[in-house]
Amino acid sequence: MTQRLHIVGGGMAGSEAAWQAAQMGVNVVIHEMRPKVETFAHRTGKLAEMVCSNSFRSDDHEQNAVGLLHWEMLQANGLVMRQAYANRLPAGGALAVDREAFSQSVTDALAAHPNIEVSGEEIAELPEDGQWIFATGPLTSDALGRAIATETGAESLAFFDAIAPIVYAESIDMDVAWLQSRYDKGETEEEQKAYINCPMTKAQYEAFIDALLAADKTEFHEGETAGYFDGCLPIEVMAERGRETLRHGPMKPVGLTNPHKPEEKAYAVVQLRRDNALGTLFNIVGFQTKMKYGAQTDVFRMIPGLENASFARLGGIHRNTFLNSPTLLDAQMRLRARPNIRFAGQITGVEGYVESSAMGLAAGRMAAAELLGHPLPQIPQDTAHGALIHHITGGAEAKTFQPMNVNFGLFRPVEGLKGGRRGRRDRYKAYTDRAKEAWSGWLATQEVPA
């Protein structure tokens, strides 16, 4: 076979798609415009760079849909998930990684693969021939975005994601803050103390909200609108929805006891999660923001324990491009109008590192199998991968389509199980058991080297 598979974008989805296709024996070219063409959020030219959180979220593959995606990807020899585990950091039951080491390990694995070539030019058009996967993610270039809009007829492909700041650990006042995972979650002491917690009294919280609402924010350019995905709202947007919103979201005080003042219950708590293996960097959990840089330092230093905080990176805002996939993509993730082109990752309307990687895995296998002349059977809808694909390619309402994280609400019900909160544990276990059986059966139809 001489025909190559071209993959545009070297993020989570593109990296995983390339790995899966190459493992099936297909020659792959990854087209990644960085570092020649820079973006707002990226800092390097490495593949699979993490630009927002350093967490792959829950690792519970029996009670959590994200954890189930982890499991499915591992069973399929997923490169992203394999390297995530290899570069894991303590995170109280979540799968967090050293972002630099993780990205480097994915880059090295792809560069060493004999079937993979990495090319550094920008792709600005949709090609007429050849087999392509576009996995350009939330930062699709302006030129390519216009080409996609022209082809699909979409009036707008953009909404905005916000990036949380990172603090140097040595600048955090541990006489005020303390180490603890919520509800002491984790198997080891290191896991149970994976987060730094900064407590607030009611007066401190109220003053923080006032400052947050009054702070200078990033202005949008003419013609832009801000339609945020609810899973990644800037903290000031959450605060605008009500003064107590943050206290019931990323600043909730439950499950935490301040050892400095064990008898005093905090009114709100800001949590910071370790961001690298050395433990020198911590990101402020849930604090993605569109405040201007000067305002960020002023407002965030109002947080007890962060009065003298030094920031390795301040927060920011960037565009996120996605398709109205239910109207544009078929069940094989191909563009209906141009079946030689597939899309994968966040541009398809999934949200998050894990979901993006999973869509890359699926698209890579589908494209490779088509090139090899033996198309794959459809991924079972009862798997986590299948539930997401079904949602974005037809299960969602096209008129109101928005990016979606994987969740059990996308799964078909299991008959005979109790609904509501009380039956949730048995119901989730039934979903994951059914998914694992279906995924294992689907993988058994293929022969892919480990």
Coordinates of C-alpha atoms in Angstrom, one line a residue:
M1 CA 0.0 0.0 0.0
T2 CA 1.5 3.4 -1.0
Q3 CA -1.3 5.7 -0.1
R4 CA -0.7 7.7 3.1
L5 CA -3.0 8.9 5.8
H6 CA -2.7 12.6 6.4
I7 CA -3.5 13.9 9.9
V8 CA -3.8 17.7 10.4
G9 CA -3.1 18.7 14.0
G10 CA -0.7 17.2 16.5
G11 CA -2.8 17.5 19.7
M12 CA -4.4 14.8 21.7
A13 CA -6.7 13.6 18.9
G14 CA -4.1 13.8 16.1
S15 CA -1.4 12.1 18.1
E16 CA -3.7 9.2 19.0
A17 CA -5.1 8.9 15.5
A18 CA -1.6 8.7 14.1
W19 CA -0.5 6.1 16.6
Q20 CA -3.5 3.8 16.0
A21 CA -3.2 4.0 12.1
A22 CA 0.6 3.5 12.2
Q23 CA 0.2 0.5 14.4
M24 CA -2.2 -1.0 11.8
G25 CA 0.6 -0.7 9.2
V26 CA -0.5 2.5 7.5
N27 CA 2.0 5.2 6.6
V28 CA 1.0 8.5 8.4
V29 CA 2.0 12.1 8.0
I30 CA 1.2 14.4 10.9
H31 CA 0.8 18.0 9.7
E32 CA 1.5 20.3 12.7
M33 CA 1.9 24.0 12.1
R34 CA 3.5 24.7 15.5
P35 CA 6.1 26.1 16.3
K36 CA 6.3 27.8 12.9
V37 CA 2.7 29.2 13.3
E38 CA 2.1 30.0 17.0
T39 CA -1.2 30.0 18.9
F40 CA -2.3 31.9 22.0
A41 CA -2.4 29.0 24.3
H42 CA 0.5 26.7 23.2
R43 CA 4.0 27.2 24.5
T44 CA 6.0 24.6 22.5
G45 CA 6.0 22.7 19.3
K46 CA 5.6 19.4 21.0
L47 CA 2.8 17.0 20.2
A48 CA -0.1 16.4 22.6
E49 CA 0.7 19.6 24.5
M50 CA -1.6 20.3 27.4
V51 CA -2.8 23.9 27.2
C52 CA -5.4 24.0 30.0
S53 CA -5.6 21.6 33.0
N54 CA -3.1 18.8 33.5
S55 CA -5.8 16.4 34.5
F56 CA -7.4 13.5 32.6
R57 CA -10.1 13.5 35.3
S58 CA -11.6 10.5 37.0
D59 CA -9.8 7.2 36.8
D60 CA -12.8 5.1 38.1
H61 CA -13.7 2.8 35.3
E62 CA -16.6 1.2 37.1
Q63 CA -18.6 4.3 38.3
N64 CA -17.4 7.1 36.0
A65 CA -17.8 7.5 32.2
V66 CA -14.5 9.3 31.8
G67 CA -12.7 6.4 33.7
L68 CA -14.5 4.0 31.4
L69 CA -13.0 5.9 28.4
H70 CA -9.5 5.5 30.1
W71 CA -10.1 1.8 30.3
E72 CA -11.3 1.4 26.7
M73 CA -8.3 3.4 25.4
L74 CA -5.8 1.3 27.4
Q75 CA -7.4 -1.9 26.0
A76 CA -6.8 -0.5 22.5
N77 CA -3.2 0.3 23.2
G78 CA -3.9 4.0 23.3
L79 CA -0.7 6.0 23.3
V80 CA -2.1 9.1 25.0
M81 CA -3.5 7.0 27.9
R82 CA -0.4 4.8 28.2
Q83 CA 1.8 7.9 28.5
A84 CA -0.6 9.6 30.9
Y85 CA -0.1 6.6 33.3
A86 CA 3.6 6.7 32.8
N87 CA 3.8 10.3 33.8
R88 CA 1.1 10.3 36.5
L89 CA 1.1 12.7 39.5
P90 CA -0.8 12.3 42.8
A91 CA -4.3 13.9 42.4
G92 CA -6.6 12.3 44.9
G93 CA -8.2 9.7 42.6
A94 CA -8.0 11.7 39.4
L95 CA -5.4 11.0 36.6
A96 CA -3.2 14.1 36.5
V97 CA 0.2 14.2 34.8
D98 CA 3.4 16.1 34.5
R99 CA 2.4 18.1 31.4
E100 CA 6.0 18.6 30.1
A101 CA 7.1 15.0 30.6
F102 CA 3.8 13.7 29.2
S103 CA 4.0 15.8 26.0
Q104 CA 7.6 14.9 25.5
S105 CA 7.0 11.2 25.8
V106 CA 4.1 11.3 23.3
T107 CA 6.3 13.3 20.9
D108 CA 9.2 10.8 21.3
A109 CA 7.0 7.8 20.7
L110 CA 5.5 9.2 17.5
A111 CA 8.9 10.4 16.2
A112 CA 10.4 7.0 16.7
H113 CA 7.6 5.1 14.9
P114 CA 8.8 3.9 11.5
N115 CA 5.4 4.5 9.9
I116 CA 5.0 8.1 11.1
E117 CA 6.4 11.4 9.6
V118 CA 5.9 14.8 11.1
S119 CA 5.6 17.8 8.8
G120 CA 5.7 21.4 9.9
E121 CA 3.6 23.3 7.4
E122 CA 0.1 24.8 7.9
I123 CA -2.7 23.2 6.0
A124 CA -5.2 26.0 5.0
E125 CA -7.6 24.1 2.7
L126 CA -9.7 21.0 2.6
P127 CA -7.9 18.7 0.1
E128 CA -9.8 17.3 -2.9
D129 CA -8.1 13.8 -2.8
G130 CA -6.2 11.5 -0.4
Q131 CA -7.3 10.3 3.0
W132 CA -7.3 13.0 5.7
I133 CA -8.2 13.4 9.3
F134 CA -8.6 17.0 10.6
A135 CA -7.9 17.1 14.3
T136 CA -7.0 20.7 14.6
G137 CA -8.8 21.1 17.9
P138 CA -9.9 24.3 19.6
L139 CA -7.2 26.5 17.9
T140 CA -7.9 25.7 14.3
S141 CA -6.1 28.4 12.2
D142 CA -8.1 31.3 10.8
A143 CA -7.4 30.2 7.2
L144 CA -8.5 26.6 7.8
G145 CA -11.5 27.7 9.8
R146 CA -12.6 29.8 6.8
A147 CA -12.1 26.9 4.5
I148 CA -14.2 24.6 6.7
A149 CA -16.9 27.3 7.0
T150 CA -17.0 27.7 3.3
E151 CA -17.4 24.0 2.7
T152 CA -19.9 23.3 5.5
G153 CA -21.9 26.5 5.1
A154 CA -21.6 27.2 8.8
E155 CA -21.9 30.9 9.8
S156 CA -19.7 30.5 12.9
L157 CA -17.5 27.7 14.2
A158 CA -16.1 29.5 17.3
F159 CA -16.8 29.7 21.0
F160 CA -14.2 30.5 23.7
D161 CA -12.3 28.4 26.3
A162 CA -10.4 30.0 29.2
I163 CA -7.1 28.9 30.7
A164 CA -6.4 28.6 34.5
P165 CA -3.3 30.2 36.0
I166 CA -0.3 28.3 37.4
V167 CA 1.4 29.2 40.7
Y168 CA 4.9 28.5 41.9
A169 CA 4.5 26.2 45.0
E170 CA 7.3 28.0 46.9
S171 CA 5.3 31.2 46.9
I172 CA 2.3 29.7 48.6
D173 CA 2.0 30.5 52.3
M174 CA 1.6 27.0 53.9
D175 CA 1.0 28.6 57.4
V176 CA -2.4 29.5 55.9
A177 CA -3.0 26.8 53.3
W178 CA -2.8 23.0 53.8
L179 CA -2.5 19.8 51.9
Q180 CA -5.6 17.6 51.6
S181 CA -7.7 15.9 48.9
R182 CA -11.5 16.4 49.3
Y183 CA -12.8 13.8 51.7
D184 CA -9.2 12.5 52.0
K185 CA -9.8 10.6 48.8
G186 CA -7.0 8.4 47.5
E187 CA -5.3 5.1 48.4
T188 CA -2.0 6.6 49.6
E189 CA -1.1 9.5 51.9
E190 CA 0.4 11.2 48.8
E191 CA -3.0 10.9 47.0
Q192 CA -4.9 12.1 50.1
K193 CA -2.7 15.2 50.2
A194 CA -2.7 16.0 46.5
Y195 CA -4.3 19.4 46.7
I196 CA -3.3 22.7 48.4
N197 CA -6.3 24.3 50.0
C198 CA -6.7 28.1 50.7
P199 CA -9.6 28.9 53.1
M200 CA -11.8 32.0 53.0
T201 CA -14.1 33.5 55.6
K202 CA -17.4 35.0 54.4
A203 CA -16.0 38.5 54.5
Q204 CA -13.0 37.4 52.4
Y205 CA -15.2 35.6 49.9
E206 CA -17.5 38.6 49.5
A207 CA -14.6 40.9 48.9
F208 CA -13.1 38.4 46.4
I209 CA -16.4 38.3 44.5
D210 CA -16.6 42.1 44.4
A211 CA -13.1 42.4 43.0
L212 CA -13.7 39.6 40.5
L213 CA -16.8 41.3 39.1
A214 CA -15.1 44.7 39.0
A215 CA -11.9 43.5 37.3
D216 CA -10.8 44.5 33.8
K217 CA -11.7 41.7 31.4
T218 CA -10.4 40.8 27.9
E219 CA -12.4 42.5 25.2
F220 CA -13.7 40.6 22.2
H221 CA -12.9 41.8 18.7
E222 CA -15.6 43.1 16.5
G223 CA -17.8 40.3 15.2
E224 CA -16.9 37.9 17.9
T225 CA -19.3 36.5 20.5
A226 CA -18.5 34.6 23.7
G227 CA -20.5 31.3 23.9
Y228 CA -18.8 29.4 26.6
F229 CA -19.0 25.7 27.2
D230 CA -20.5 25.2 30.7
G231 CA -17.7 22.8 31.7
C232 CA -15.1 25.4 31.3
L233 CA -16.7 28.7 32.3
P234 CA -14.4 31.6 33.3
I235 CA -14.8 32.2 37.1
E236 CA -16.0 35.8 36.5
V237 CA -18.8 34.5 34.2
M238 CA -19.8 32.0 37.0
A239 CA -19.7 34.9 39.5
E240 CA -22.0 37.0 37.3
R241 CA -24.6 34.2 37.5
G242 CA -24.9 34.7 41.3
R243 CA -22.6 35.5 44.2
E244 CA -22.9 32.0 45.7
T245 CA -22.2 30.2 42.4
L246 CA -18.4 29.8 43.0
R247 CA -19.0 28.7 46.5
H248 CA -21.0 25.8 45.2
G249 CA -18.6 25.1 42.3
P250 CA -14.8 25.3 42.3
M251 CA -14.7 27.0 45.7
K252 CA -16.9 24.7 47.6
P253 CA -15.7 24.0 51.2
V254 CA -17.1 20.6 51.7
G255 CA -14.9 17.5 52.6
L256 CA -12.0 19.7 53.9
T257 CA -10.7 20.4 57.4
N258 CA -8.2 23.1 58.0
P259 CA -5.5 21.7 60.4
H260 CA -4.5 25.2 61.3
K261 CA -8.0 26.0 62.6
P262 CA -9.8 22.6 62.9
E263 CA -12.7 24.1 64.8
E264 CA -13.4 26.7 62.2
K265 CA -15.3 25.8 59.1
A266 CA -14.2 27.7 56.0
Y267 CA -16.9 29.6 54.1
A268 CA -15.2 28.9 50.8
V269 CA -12.0 27.0 49.7
V270 CA -9.7 27.6 46.7
Q271 CA -7.9 24.4 45.7
L272 CA -4.6 24.1 43.8
R273 CA -3.6 20.9 42.0
R274 CA 0.0 19.8 41.4
D275 CA 1.0 20.5 37.9
N276 CA 4.4 18.8 37.5
A277 CA 6.3 15.8 38.9
L278 CA 8.7 18.0 40.9
G279 CA 5.8 19.6 42.8
T280 CA 7.0 23.1 42.0
L281 CA 3.9 24.2 40.1
F282 CA 0.3 24.1 41.1
N283 CA -2.7 25.2 39.0
I284 CA -5.7 26.9 40.5
V285 CA -8.5 24.4 40.0
G286 CA -11.5 25.7 38.1
F287 CA -10.1 29.2 37.8
Q288 CA -10.0 29.6 34.1
T289 CA -10.4 33.3 33.4
K290 CA -10.6 36.2 30.9
M291 CA -9.4 38.9 33.3
K292 CA -6.5 41.0 32.0
Y293 CA -3.1 40.0 33.4
G294 CA -2.7 43.0 35.8
A295 CA -6.2 42.3 37.2
Q296 CA -5.5 38.6 37.7
T297 CA -2.5 39.2 39.9
D298 CA -4.4 41.7 42.1
V299 CA -7.5 39.5 42.4
F300 CA -5.8 36.2 42.9
R301 CA -3.5 37.6 45.6
M302 CA -6.6 38.3 47.6
I303 CA -6.9 34.6 48.2
P304 CA -5.5 33.7 51.7
G305 CA -2.2 31.9 51.3
L306 CA -1.6 33.5 47.8
E307 CA -0.9 37.0 49.0
N308 CA 2.6 36.7 47.7
A309 CA 1.9 34.2 44.9
S310 CA 4.3 34.1 42.0
F311 CA 2.7 33.0 38.7
A312 CA 4.4 30.7 36.2
R313 CA 1.5 31.4 33.9
L314 CA -1.5 33.6 34.1
G315 CA -4.9 32.7 32.8
G316 CA -6.2 33.6 29.3
I317 CA -8.9 33.1 26.8
H318 CA -8.7 31.4 23.4
R319 CA -11.1 30.5 20.6
N320 CA -12.5 27.0 20.3
T321 CA -13.6 25.8 16.9
F322 CA -16.1 23.0 16.4
L323 CA -18.5 21.6 13.8
N324 CA -22.2 21.1 13.9
S325 CA -21.3 17.4 13.6
P326 CA -24.8 15.9 13.7
T327 CA -25.5 17.6 10.3
L328 CA -22.1 17.2 8.8
L329 CA -20.5 13.9 9.8
D330 CA -21.5 10.3 9.1
A331 CA -21.2 7.4 11.5
Q332 CA -17.6 6.8 10.3
M333 CA -16.8 10.5 11.3
R334 CA -16.4 11.4 7.6
L335 CA -17.5 14.7 6.2
R336 CA -20.7 13.7 4.3
A337 CA -19.9 16.1 1.4
R338 CA -16.2 14.9 1.2
P339 CA -15.9 11.3 2.5
N340 CA -12.1 11.4 2.0
I341 CA -12.0 13.7 5.0
R342 CA -12.6 12.7 8.6
F343 CA -12.7 14.9 11.7
A344 CA -11.5 14.0 15.2
G345 CA -11.1 15.5 18.6
Q346 CA -12.6 18.7 19.9
I347 CA -13.5 20.1 16.5
T348 CA -16.2 17.3 16.3
G349 CA -17.9 18.7 19.4
V350 CA -16.5 16.6 22.2
E351 CA -14.9 18.4 25.2
G352 CA -11.8 17.4 27.1
Y353 CA -8.5 15.7 26.6
V354 CA -9.9 12.2 27.2
E355 CA -12.8 12.6 24.8
S356 CA -10.6 14.2 22.2
S357 CA -8.1 11.4 22.4
A358 CA -10.8 8.8 22.2
M359 CA -12.2 10.4 19.0
G360 CA -8.7 10.4 17.6
L361 CA -8.4 6.7 18.4
A362 CA -11.6 5.9 16.6
A363 CA -10.9 8.0 13.6
G364 CA -7.4 6.7 13.2
R365 CA -8.6 3.1 13.2
M366 CA -11.5 3.8 10.9
A367 CA -9.3 5.6 8.3
A368 CA -6.6 3.0 8.4
A369 CA -9.0 0.2 8.0
E370 CA -10.6 1.9 5.0
L371 CA -7.1 2.4 3.4
L372 CA -6.3 -1.2 4.0
G373 CA -9.5 -2.3 2.3
H374 CA -11.4 -3.9 5.2
P375 CA -13.6 -1.2 6.9
L376 CA -14.2 -1.8 10.6
P377 CA -17.6 -2.7 12.0
Q378 CA -19.3 0.2 13.7
I379 CA -18.1 0.8 17.2
P380 CA -20.9 -0.5 19.5
Q381 CA -23.1 2.3 20.9
D382 CA -23.0 0.8 24.3
T383 CA -19.3 1.6 24.7
A384 CA -18.1 5.0 25.9
H385 CA -16.5 5.6 22.5
G386 CA -19.6 4.5 20.7
A387 CA -21.9 6.7 22.9
L388 CA -19.8 9.7 22.1
I389 CA -19.7 9.0 18.4
H390 CA -23.4 8.4 18.3
H391 CA -24.1 11.7 20.1
I392 CA -22.0 13.8 17.8
T393 CA -23.0 12.1 14.5
G394 CA -26.7 12.1 15.0
G395 CA -27.8 11.6 18.6
A396 CA -27.6 15.3 19.6
E397 CA -30.1 17.9 18.5
A398 CA -28.4 19.8 15.7
K399 CA -30.2 23.1 16.4
T400 CA -28.8 23.3 19.9
F401 CA -25.6 21.3 19.4
Q402 CA -22.8 22.2 21.9
P403 CA -19.6 20.5 23.0
M404 CA -20.1 17.6 25.3
N405 CA -18.1 15.6 27.8
V406 CA -18.7 11.9 28.0
N407 CA -21.3 11.0 30.6
F408 CA -23.7 8.2 31.4
G409 CA -26.6 10.3 30.1
L410 CA -25.3 9.5 26.6
F411 CA -25.6 5.7 27.3
R412 CA -28.7 3.6 26.4
P413 CA -30.6 2.6 29.6
V414 CA -30.1 -0.9 31.0
E415 CA -33.5 -2.4 31.5
G416 CA -34.7 -3.5 34.9
L417 CA -32.5 -1.1 37.0
K418 CA -33.8 1.4 39.5
G419 CA -33.6 5.0 38.4
G420 CA -32.7 8.1 40.5
R421 CA -29.8 8.7 42.9
R422 CA -30.4 5.6 45.0
G423 CA -30.0 3.3 42.1
R424 CA -27.1 5.1 40.5
R425 CA -24.2 2.9 41.7
D426 CA -25.8 -0.3 40.4
R427 CA -26.8 1.5 37.2
Y428 CA -23.3 2.9 36.5
K429 CA -21.7 -0.5 37.2
A430 CA -24.1 -2.1 34.7
Y431 CA -23.2 0.5 32.1
T432 CA -19.5 -0.1 32.5
D433 CA -19.8 -3.9 32.5
R434 CA -21.9 -3.8 29.3
A435 CA -19.5 -1.4 27.7
K436 CA -16.4 -3.4 28.6
E437 CA -17.9 -6.5 27.0
A438 CA -18.9 -4.7 23.9
W439 CA -15.6 -2.9 23.5
S440 CA -13.6 -6.1 24.0
G441 CA -15.8 -7.8 21.3
W442 CA -15.2 -4.9 18.9
L443 CA -11.4 -5.0 19.5
A444 CA -11.4 -8.8 18.9
T445 CA -12.5 -8.1 15.2
Q446 CA -9.2 -6.4 14.6
E447 CA -5.5 -7.4 14.6
V448 CA -3.4 -4.4 15.8
P449 CA 0.1 -5.0 17.3
A450 CA 0.5 -4.1 20.9

